[in-house]
Each structure stands twice: as C-alpha cells, then as structure tokens.
N, CA, C and O of each residue as an XYZ file, in Angstrom:
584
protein
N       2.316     35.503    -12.587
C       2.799     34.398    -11.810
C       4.276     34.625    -11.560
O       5.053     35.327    -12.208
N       4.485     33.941    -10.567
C       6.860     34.109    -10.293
C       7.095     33.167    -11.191
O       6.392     32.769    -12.120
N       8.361     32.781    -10.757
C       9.392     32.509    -11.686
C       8.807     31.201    -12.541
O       7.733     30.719    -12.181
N       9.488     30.661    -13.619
C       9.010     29.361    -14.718
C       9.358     28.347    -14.138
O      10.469     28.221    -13.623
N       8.430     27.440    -14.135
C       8.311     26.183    -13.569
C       9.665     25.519    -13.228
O      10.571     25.552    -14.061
N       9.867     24.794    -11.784
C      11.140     24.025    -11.427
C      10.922     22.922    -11.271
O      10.212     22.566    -10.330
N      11.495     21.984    -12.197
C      11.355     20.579    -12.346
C      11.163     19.944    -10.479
O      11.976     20.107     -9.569
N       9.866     19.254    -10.423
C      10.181     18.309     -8.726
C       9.565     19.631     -7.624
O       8.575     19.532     -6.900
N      10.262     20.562     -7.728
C       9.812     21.379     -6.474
C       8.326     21.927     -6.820
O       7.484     22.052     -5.931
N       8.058     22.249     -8.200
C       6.531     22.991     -8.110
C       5.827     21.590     -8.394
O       4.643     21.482     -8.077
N       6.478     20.531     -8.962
C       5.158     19.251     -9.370
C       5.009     19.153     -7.738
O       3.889     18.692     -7.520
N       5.728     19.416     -6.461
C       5.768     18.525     -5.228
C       4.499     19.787     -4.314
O       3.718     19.557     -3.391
N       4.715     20.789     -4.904
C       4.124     22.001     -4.198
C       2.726     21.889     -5.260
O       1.834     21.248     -4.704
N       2.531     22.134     -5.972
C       1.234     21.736     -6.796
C       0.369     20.218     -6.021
O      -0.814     20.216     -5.681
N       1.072     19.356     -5.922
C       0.562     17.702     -5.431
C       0.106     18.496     -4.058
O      -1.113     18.407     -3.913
N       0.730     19.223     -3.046
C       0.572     19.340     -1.543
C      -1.049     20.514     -2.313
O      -2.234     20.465     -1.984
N      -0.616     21.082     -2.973
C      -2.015     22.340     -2.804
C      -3.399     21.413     -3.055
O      -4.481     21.373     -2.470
N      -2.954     20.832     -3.977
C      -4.303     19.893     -4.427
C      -5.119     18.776     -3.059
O      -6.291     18.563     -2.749
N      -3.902     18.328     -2.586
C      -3.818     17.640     -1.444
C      -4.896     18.687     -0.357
O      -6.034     18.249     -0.193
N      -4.649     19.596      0.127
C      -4.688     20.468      0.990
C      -6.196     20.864      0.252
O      -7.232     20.770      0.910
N      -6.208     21.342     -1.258
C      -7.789     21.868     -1.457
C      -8.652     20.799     -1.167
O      -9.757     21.028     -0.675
N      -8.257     19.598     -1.428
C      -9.264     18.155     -1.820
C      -9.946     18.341      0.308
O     -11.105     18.066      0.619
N      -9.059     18.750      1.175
C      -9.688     18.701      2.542
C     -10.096     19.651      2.786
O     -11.233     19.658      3.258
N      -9.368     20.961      2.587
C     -10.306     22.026      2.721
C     -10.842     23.317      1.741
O     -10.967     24.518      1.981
N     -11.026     22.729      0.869
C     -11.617     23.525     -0.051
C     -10.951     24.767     -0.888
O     -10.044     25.393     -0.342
N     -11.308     25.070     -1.973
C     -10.586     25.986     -2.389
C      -9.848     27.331     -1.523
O      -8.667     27.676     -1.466
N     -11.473     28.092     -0.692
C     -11.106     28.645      0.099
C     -10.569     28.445      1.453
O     -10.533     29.463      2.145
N     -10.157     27.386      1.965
C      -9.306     26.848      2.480
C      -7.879     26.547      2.147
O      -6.975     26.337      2.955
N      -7.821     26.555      1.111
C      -6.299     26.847      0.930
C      -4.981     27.581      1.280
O      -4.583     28.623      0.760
N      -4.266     26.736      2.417
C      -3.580     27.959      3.153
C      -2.195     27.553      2.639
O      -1.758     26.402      2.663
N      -1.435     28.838      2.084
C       0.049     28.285      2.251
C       1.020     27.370      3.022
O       1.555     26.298      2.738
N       1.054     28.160      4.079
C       1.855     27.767      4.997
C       1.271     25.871      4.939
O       2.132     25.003      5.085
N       0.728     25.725      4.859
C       0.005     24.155      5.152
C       0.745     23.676      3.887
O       1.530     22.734      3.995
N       0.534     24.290      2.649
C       1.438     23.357      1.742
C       2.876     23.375      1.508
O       3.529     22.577      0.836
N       3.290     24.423      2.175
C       4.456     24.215      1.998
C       5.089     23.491      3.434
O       6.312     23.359      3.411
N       4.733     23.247      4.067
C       5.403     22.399      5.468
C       4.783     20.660      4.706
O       5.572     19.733      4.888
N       3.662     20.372      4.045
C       3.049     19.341      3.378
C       4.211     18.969      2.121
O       4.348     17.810      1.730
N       4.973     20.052      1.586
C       5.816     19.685      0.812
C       7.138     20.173      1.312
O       7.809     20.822      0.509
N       7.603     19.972      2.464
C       8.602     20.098      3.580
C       9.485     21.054      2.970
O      10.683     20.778      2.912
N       8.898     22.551      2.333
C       9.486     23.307      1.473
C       9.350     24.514      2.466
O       8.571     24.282      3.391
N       9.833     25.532      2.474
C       9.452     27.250      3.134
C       8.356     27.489      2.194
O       8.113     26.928      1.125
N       7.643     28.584      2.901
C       6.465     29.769      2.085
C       7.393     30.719      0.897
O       7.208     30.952     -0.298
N       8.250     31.040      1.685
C       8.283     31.643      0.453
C       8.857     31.059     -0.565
O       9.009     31.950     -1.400
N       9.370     29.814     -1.085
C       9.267     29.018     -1.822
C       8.142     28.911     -2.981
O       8.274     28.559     -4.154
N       6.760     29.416     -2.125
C       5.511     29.194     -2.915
C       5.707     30.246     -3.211
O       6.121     30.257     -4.370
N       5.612     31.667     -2.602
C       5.492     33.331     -3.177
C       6.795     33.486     -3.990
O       6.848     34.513     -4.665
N       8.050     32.503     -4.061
C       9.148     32.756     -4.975
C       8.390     32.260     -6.091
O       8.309     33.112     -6.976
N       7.551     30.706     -6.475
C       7.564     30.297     -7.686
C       6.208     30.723     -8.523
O       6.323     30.940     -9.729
N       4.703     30.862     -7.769
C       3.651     31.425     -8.085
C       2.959     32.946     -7.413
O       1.785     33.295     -7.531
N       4.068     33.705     -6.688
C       3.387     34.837     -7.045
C       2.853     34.936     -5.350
O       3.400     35.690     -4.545
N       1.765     34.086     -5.021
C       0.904     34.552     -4.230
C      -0.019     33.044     -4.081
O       0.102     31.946     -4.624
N      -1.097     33.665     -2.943
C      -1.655     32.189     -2.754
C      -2.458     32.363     -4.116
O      -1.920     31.477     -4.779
N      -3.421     32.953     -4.969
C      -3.992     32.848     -6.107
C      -2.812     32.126     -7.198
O      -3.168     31.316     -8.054
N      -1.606     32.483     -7.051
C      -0.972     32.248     -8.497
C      -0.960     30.279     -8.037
O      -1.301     29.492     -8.920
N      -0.594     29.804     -6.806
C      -0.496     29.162     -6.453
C      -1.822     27.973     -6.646
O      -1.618     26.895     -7.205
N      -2.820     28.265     -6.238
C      -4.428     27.806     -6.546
C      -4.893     27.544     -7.892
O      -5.744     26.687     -8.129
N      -4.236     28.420     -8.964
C      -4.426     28.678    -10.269
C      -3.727     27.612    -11.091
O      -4.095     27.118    -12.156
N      -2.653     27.364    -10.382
C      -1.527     26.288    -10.895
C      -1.898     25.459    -10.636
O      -1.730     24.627    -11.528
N      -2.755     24.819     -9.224
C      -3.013     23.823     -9.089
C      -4.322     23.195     -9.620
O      -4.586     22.001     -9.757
N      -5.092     24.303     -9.892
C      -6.200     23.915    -10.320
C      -5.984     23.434    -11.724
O      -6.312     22.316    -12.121
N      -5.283     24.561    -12.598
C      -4.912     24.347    -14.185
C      -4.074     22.974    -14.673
O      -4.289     22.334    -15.702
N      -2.645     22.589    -13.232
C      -2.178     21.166    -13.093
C      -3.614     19.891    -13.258
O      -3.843     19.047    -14.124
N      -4.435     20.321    -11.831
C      -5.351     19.238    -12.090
C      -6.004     18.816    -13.518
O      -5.887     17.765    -14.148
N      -6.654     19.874    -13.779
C      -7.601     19.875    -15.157
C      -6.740     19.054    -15.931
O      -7.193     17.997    -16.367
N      -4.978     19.543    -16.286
C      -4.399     18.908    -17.619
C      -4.104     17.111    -17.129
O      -4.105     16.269    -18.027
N      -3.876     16.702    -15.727
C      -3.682     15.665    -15.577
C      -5.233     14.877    -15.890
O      -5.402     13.833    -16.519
N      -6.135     15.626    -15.323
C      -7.665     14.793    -15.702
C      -7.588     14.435    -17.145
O      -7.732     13.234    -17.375
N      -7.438     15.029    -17.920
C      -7.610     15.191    -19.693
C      -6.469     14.366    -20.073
O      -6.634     13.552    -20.982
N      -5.099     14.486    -19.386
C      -4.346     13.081    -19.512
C      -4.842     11.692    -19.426
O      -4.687     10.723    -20.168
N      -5.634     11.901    -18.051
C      -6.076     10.488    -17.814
C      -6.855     10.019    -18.843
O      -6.613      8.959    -19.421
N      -8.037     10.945    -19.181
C      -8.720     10.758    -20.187
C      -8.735      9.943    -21.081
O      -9.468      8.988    -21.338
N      -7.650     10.490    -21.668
C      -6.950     10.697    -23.337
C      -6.393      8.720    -23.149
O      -6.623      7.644    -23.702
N      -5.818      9.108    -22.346
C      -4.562      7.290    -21.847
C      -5.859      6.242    -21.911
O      -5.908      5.202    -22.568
N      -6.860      6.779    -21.081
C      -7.544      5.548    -21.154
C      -8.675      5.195    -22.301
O      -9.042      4.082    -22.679
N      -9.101      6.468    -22.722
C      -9.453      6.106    -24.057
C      -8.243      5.306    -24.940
O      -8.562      4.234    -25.454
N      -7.173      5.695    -25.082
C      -6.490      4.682    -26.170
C      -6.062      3.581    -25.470
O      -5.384      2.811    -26.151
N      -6.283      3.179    -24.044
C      -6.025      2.172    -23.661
C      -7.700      1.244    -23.975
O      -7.670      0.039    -24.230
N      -8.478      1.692    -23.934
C      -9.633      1.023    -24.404
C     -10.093      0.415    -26.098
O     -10.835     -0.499    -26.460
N      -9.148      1.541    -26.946
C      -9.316      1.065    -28.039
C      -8.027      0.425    -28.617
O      -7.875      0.263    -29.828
N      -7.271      0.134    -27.853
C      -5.886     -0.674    -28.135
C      -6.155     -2.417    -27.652
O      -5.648     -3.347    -28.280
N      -7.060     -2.605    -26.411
C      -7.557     -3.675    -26.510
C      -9.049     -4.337    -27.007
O     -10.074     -3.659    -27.087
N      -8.963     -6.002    -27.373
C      -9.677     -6.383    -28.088
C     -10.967     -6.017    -27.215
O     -11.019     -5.404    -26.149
N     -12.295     -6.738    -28.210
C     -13.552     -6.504    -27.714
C     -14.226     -5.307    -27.613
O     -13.878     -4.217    -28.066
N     -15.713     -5.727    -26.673
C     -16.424     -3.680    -27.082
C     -16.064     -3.129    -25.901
O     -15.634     -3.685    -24.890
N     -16.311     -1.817    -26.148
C     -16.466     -0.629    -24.868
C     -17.587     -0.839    -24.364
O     -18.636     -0.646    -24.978
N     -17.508     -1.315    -23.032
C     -18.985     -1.293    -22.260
C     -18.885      0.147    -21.167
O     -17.928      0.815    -20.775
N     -20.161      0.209    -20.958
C     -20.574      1.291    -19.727
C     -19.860      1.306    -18.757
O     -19.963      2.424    -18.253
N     -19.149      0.659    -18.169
C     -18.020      1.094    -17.231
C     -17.083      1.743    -18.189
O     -16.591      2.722    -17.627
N     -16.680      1.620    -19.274
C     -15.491      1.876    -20.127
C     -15.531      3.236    -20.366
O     -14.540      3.955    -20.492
N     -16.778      3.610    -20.432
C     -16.801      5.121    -20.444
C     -17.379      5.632    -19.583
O     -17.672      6.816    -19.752
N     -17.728      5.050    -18.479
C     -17.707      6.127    -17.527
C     -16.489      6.291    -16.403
O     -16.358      7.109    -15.493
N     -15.723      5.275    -16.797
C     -14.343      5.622    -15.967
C     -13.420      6.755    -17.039
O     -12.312      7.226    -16.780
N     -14.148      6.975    -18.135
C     -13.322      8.398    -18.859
C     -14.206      9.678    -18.550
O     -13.542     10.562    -18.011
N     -14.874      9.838    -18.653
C     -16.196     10.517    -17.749
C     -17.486     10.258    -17.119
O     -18.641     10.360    -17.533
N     -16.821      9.780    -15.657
C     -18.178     10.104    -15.060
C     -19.169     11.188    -14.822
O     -18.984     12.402    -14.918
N     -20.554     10.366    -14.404
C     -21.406     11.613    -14.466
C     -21.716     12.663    -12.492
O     -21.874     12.128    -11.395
N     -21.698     13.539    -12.689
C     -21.682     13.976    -11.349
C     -22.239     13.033    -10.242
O     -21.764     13.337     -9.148
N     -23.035     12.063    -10.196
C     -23.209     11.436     -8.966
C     -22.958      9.998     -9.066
O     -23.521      9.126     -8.404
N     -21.863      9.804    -10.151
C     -21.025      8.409     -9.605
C     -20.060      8.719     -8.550
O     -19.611      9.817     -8.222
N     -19.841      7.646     -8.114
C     -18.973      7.005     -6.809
C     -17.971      7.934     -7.095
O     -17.394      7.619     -8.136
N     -17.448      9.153     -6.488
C     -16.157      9.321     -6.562
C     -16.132     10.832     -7.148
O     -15.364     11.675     -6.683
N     -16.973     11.089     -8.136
C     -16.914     11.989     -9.230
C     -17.370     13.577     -8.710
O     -17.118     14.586     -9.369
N     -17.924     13.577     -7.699
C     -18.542     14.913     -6.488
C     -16.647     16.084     -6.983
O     -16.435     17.014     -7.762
N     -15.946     15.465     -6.212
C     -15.257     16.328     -6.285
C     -14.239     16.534     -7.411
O     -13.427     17.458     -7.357
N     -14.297     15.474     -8.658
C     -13.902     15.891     -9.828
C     -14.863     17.250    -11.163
O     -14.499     18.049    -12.026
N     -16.115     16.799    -10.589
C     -16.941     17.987    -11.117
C     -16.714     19.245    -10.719
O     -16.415     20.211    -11.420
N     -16.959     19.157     -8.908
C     -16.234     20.649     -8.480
C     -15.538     21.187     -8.766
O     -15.736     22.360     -9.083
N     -13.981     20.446     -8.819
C     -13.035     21.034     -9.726
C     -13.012     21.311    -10.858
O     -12.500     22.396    -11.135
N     -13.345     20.785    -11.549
C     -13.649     20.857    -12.817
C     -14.459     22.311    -13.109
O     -13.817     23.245    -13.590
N     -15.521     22.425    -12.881
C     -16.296     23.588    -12.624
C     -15.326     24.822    -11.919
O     -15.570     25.920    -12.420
N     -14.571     24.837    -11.154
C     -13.958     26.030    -10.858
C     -13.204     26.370    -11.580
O     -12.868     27.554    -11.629
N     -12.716     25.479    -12.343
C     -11.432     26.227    -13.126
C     -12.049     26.402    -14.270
O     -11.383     27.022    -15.099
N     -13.706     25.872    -14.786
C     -14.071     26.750    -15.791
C     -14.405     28.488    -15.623
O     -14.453     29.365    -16.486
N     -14.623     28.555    -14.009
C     -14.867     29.845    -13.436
C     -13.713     30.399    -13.371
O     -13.719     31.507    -13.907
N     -12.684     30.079    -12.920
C     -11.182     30.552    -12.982
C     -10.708     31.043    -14.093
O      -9.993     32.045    -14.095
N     -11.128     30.249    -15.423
C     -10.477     30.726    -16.729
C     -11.655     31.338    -17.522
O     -11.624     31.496    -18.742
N     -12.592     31.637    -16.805
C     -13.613     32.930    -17.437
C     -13.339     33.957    -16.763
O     -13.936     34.954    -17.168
N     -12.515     34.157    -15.687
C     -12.495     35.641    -15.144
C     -10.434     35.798    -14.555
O      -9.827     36.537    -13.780
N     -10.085     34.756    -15.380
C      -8.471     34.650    -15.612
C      -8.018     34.575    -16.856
O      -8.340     33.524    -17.411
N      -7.164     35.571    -17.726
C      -6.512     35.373    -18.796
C      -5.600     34.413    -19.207
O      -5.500     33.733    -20.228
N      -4.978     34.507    -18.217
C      -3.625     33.391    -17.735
C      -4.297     32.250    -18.014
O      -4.366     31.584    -19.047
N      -4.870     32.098    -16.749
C      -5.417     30.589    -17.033
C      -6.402     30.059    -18.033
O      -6.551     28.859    -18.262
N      -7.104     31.085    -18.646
C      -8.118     31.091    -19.777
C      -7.514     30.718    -21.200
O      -8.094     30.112    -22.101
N      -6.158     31.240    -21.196
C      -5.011     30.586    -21.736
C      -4.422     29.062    -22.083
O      -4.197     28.347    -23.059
N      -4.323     29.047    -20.635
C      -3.454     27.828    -20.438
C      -4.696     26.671    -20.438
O      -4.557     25.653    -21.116
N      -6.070     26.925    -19.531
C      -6.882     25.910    -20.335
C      -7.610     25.755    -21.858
O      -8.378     24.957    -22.396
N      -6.915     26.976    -22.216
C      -7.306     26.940    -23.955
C      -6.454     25.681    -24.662
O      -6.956     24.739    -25.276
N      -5.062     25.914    -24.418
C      -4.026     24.832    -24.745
C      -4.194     23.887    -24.361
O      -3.849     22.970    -25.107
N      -4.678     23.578    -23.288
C      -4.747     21.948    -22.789
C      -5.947     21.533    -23.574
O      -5.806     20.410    -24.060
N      -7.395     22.266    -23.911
C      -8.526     21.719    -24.792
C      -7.794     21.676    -26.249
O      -7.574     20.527    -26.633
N      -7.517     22.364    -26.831
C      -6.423     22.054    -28.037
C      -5.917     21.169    -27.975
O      -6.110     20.434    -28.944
N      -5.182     20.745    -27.127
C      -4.141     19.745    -27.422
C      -4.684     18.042    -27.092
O      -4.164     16.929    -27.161
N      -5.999     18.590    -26.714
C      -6.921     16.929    -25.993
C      -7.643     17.324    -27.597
O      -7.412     16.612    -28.574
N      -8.279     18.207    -27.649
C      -8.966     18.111    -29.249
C      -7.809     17.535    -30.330
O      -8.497     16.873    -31.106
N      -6.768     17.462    -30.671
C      -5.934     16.907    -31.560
C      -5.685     15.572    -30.744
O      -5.118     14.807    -31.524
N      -5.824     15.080    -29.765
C      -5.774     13.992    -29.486
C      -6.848     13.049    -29.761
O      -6.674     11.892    -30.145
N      -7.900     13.577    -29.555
C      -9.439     13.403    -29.904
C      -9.570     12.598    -31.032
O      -9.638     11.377    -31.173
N      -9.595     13.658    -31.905
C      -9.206     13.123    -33.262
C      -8.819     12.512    -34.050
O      -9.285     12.250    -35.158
N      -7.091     11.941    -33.124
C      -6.547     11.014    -33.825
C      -7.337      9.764    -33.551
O      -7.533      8.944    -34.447
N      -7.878      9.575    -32.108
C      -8.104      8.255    -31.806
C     -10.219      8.167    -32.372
O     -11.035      7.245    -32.352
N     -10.269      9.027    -32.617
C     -11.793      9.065    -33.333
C     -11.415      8.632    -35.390
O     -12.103      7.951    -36.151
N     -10.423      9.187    -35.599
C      -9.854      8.030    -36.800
C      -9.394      6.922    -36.782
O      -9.376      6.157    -37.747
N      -8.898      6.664    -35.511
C      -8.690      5.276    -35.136
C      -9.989      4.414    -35.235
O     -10.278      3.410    -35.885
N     -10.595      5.119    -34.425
C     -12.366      4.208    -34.454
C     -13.011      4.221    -35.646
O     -13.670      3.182    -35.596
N     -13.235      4.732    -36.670
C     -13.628      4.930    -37.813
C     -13.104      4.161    -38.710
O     -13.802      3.737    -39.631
N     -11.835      3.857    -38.603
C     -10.903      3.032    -39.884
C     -11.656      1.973    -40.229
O     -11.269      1.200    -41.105
C-alpha cells in the first residue's frame, strides 16, 4: 500500500470509494470518480493506497471495521438499557441476508472474506479487527452473565 494513513483526506477518500462501490459495484470502482467525489486529484489516491486495488482494499477493510463498530456500540447500547432484548434487538446487530437493507451488507461482507483469503495485508488487518471485536465480545458476554 502508499504512504500511512492521513488524518480527513483518506477517511474522505475511503467514504467516496465506498460511496462509488455501494452504485457500482466492486468492479466498478473507478478512481477518477472518487477522487473528483472527494474533490481531491487521482493521484492523491495512487499517492496514499498504491493503486485502485490498494484503494478497494482500504475501503472494503474500513467498511468491515466500522460494521463490527456498529456492532459492538449497539450491543452495549442494548445491555446498558433496562428490560429484554427482543428480535429487532438483534437483528439490527446482525441481520440475516434477506432483511430490509442487509443484501448489500452481506455482499460486502463476503468480499472481504474473499479479499483476506487471497490478501495477506488485508488477511491481517481483518485478523485484528476479529481480535479486537473478540475481546470486546467478551467483556460484554461477562457483563450478561454477572
């Protein structure tokens, strides 16, 4: 990948790629489109990820860790307030592929398990993000147990 992450310019260029895959698809992903989407130059993108792959890789690996954020927040936002967890409660932490909405969180989801079976890098970097949701896991699964 290029150079180490720049606070604002790659979160703004990551938001435009995701933006840009969510309409046209992974293989649709064209530079030039995200970087005029994040009113930045191209080579801006080939300065900070490399290429359109390093670029796709980031955004995909961004998505995954923000999903598992969301996750994580709303599980402890569910067990921080009173009363039970009903069936909406967990399926707004995972839905199942053919709820309202969830089509193209599976897709993604699914590519970047394909991405980080035939990517080191990213096989990596989604190793750390399951680590670090598994120690999150945990704490709030002792929470429930107490």
């Amino acid at each position: 990948m290029g150079r180490p992450p720049v606070e604002g310019v790659d979160e703004a260029l990551i938001d435009a790629a995701l933006a840009n895959i969510a309409v046209h698809g992974l293989i649709g992903l064209r530079v030039d489109a995200v970087a005029r989407s994040a009113g930045t130059a191209t080579a801006m993108i080939y300065r900070h990820f490399g290429n359109r792959d390093g670029l796709a890789e980031a955004a995909l690996v961004a998505w995954f860790e923000r999903r598992v954020a969301l996750a994580l927040a709303t599980t402890r936002s569910l067990l921080d307030r009173p009363g039970p967890i009903g069936l909406d409660d967990v399926l707004a932490v995972a839905p199942p592929p053919n709820f309202p909405g969830a089509e193209e969180q599976h897709r993604l989801a699914h590519r970047i398990m394909v991405l980080a079976s035939e990517n080191e890098r990213a096989r990596t970097r989604v190793t750390a993000i399951l680590n670090h949701w598994q120690e999150e896991m945990d704490v709030l699964v002792a929470r429930v147990l107490e």
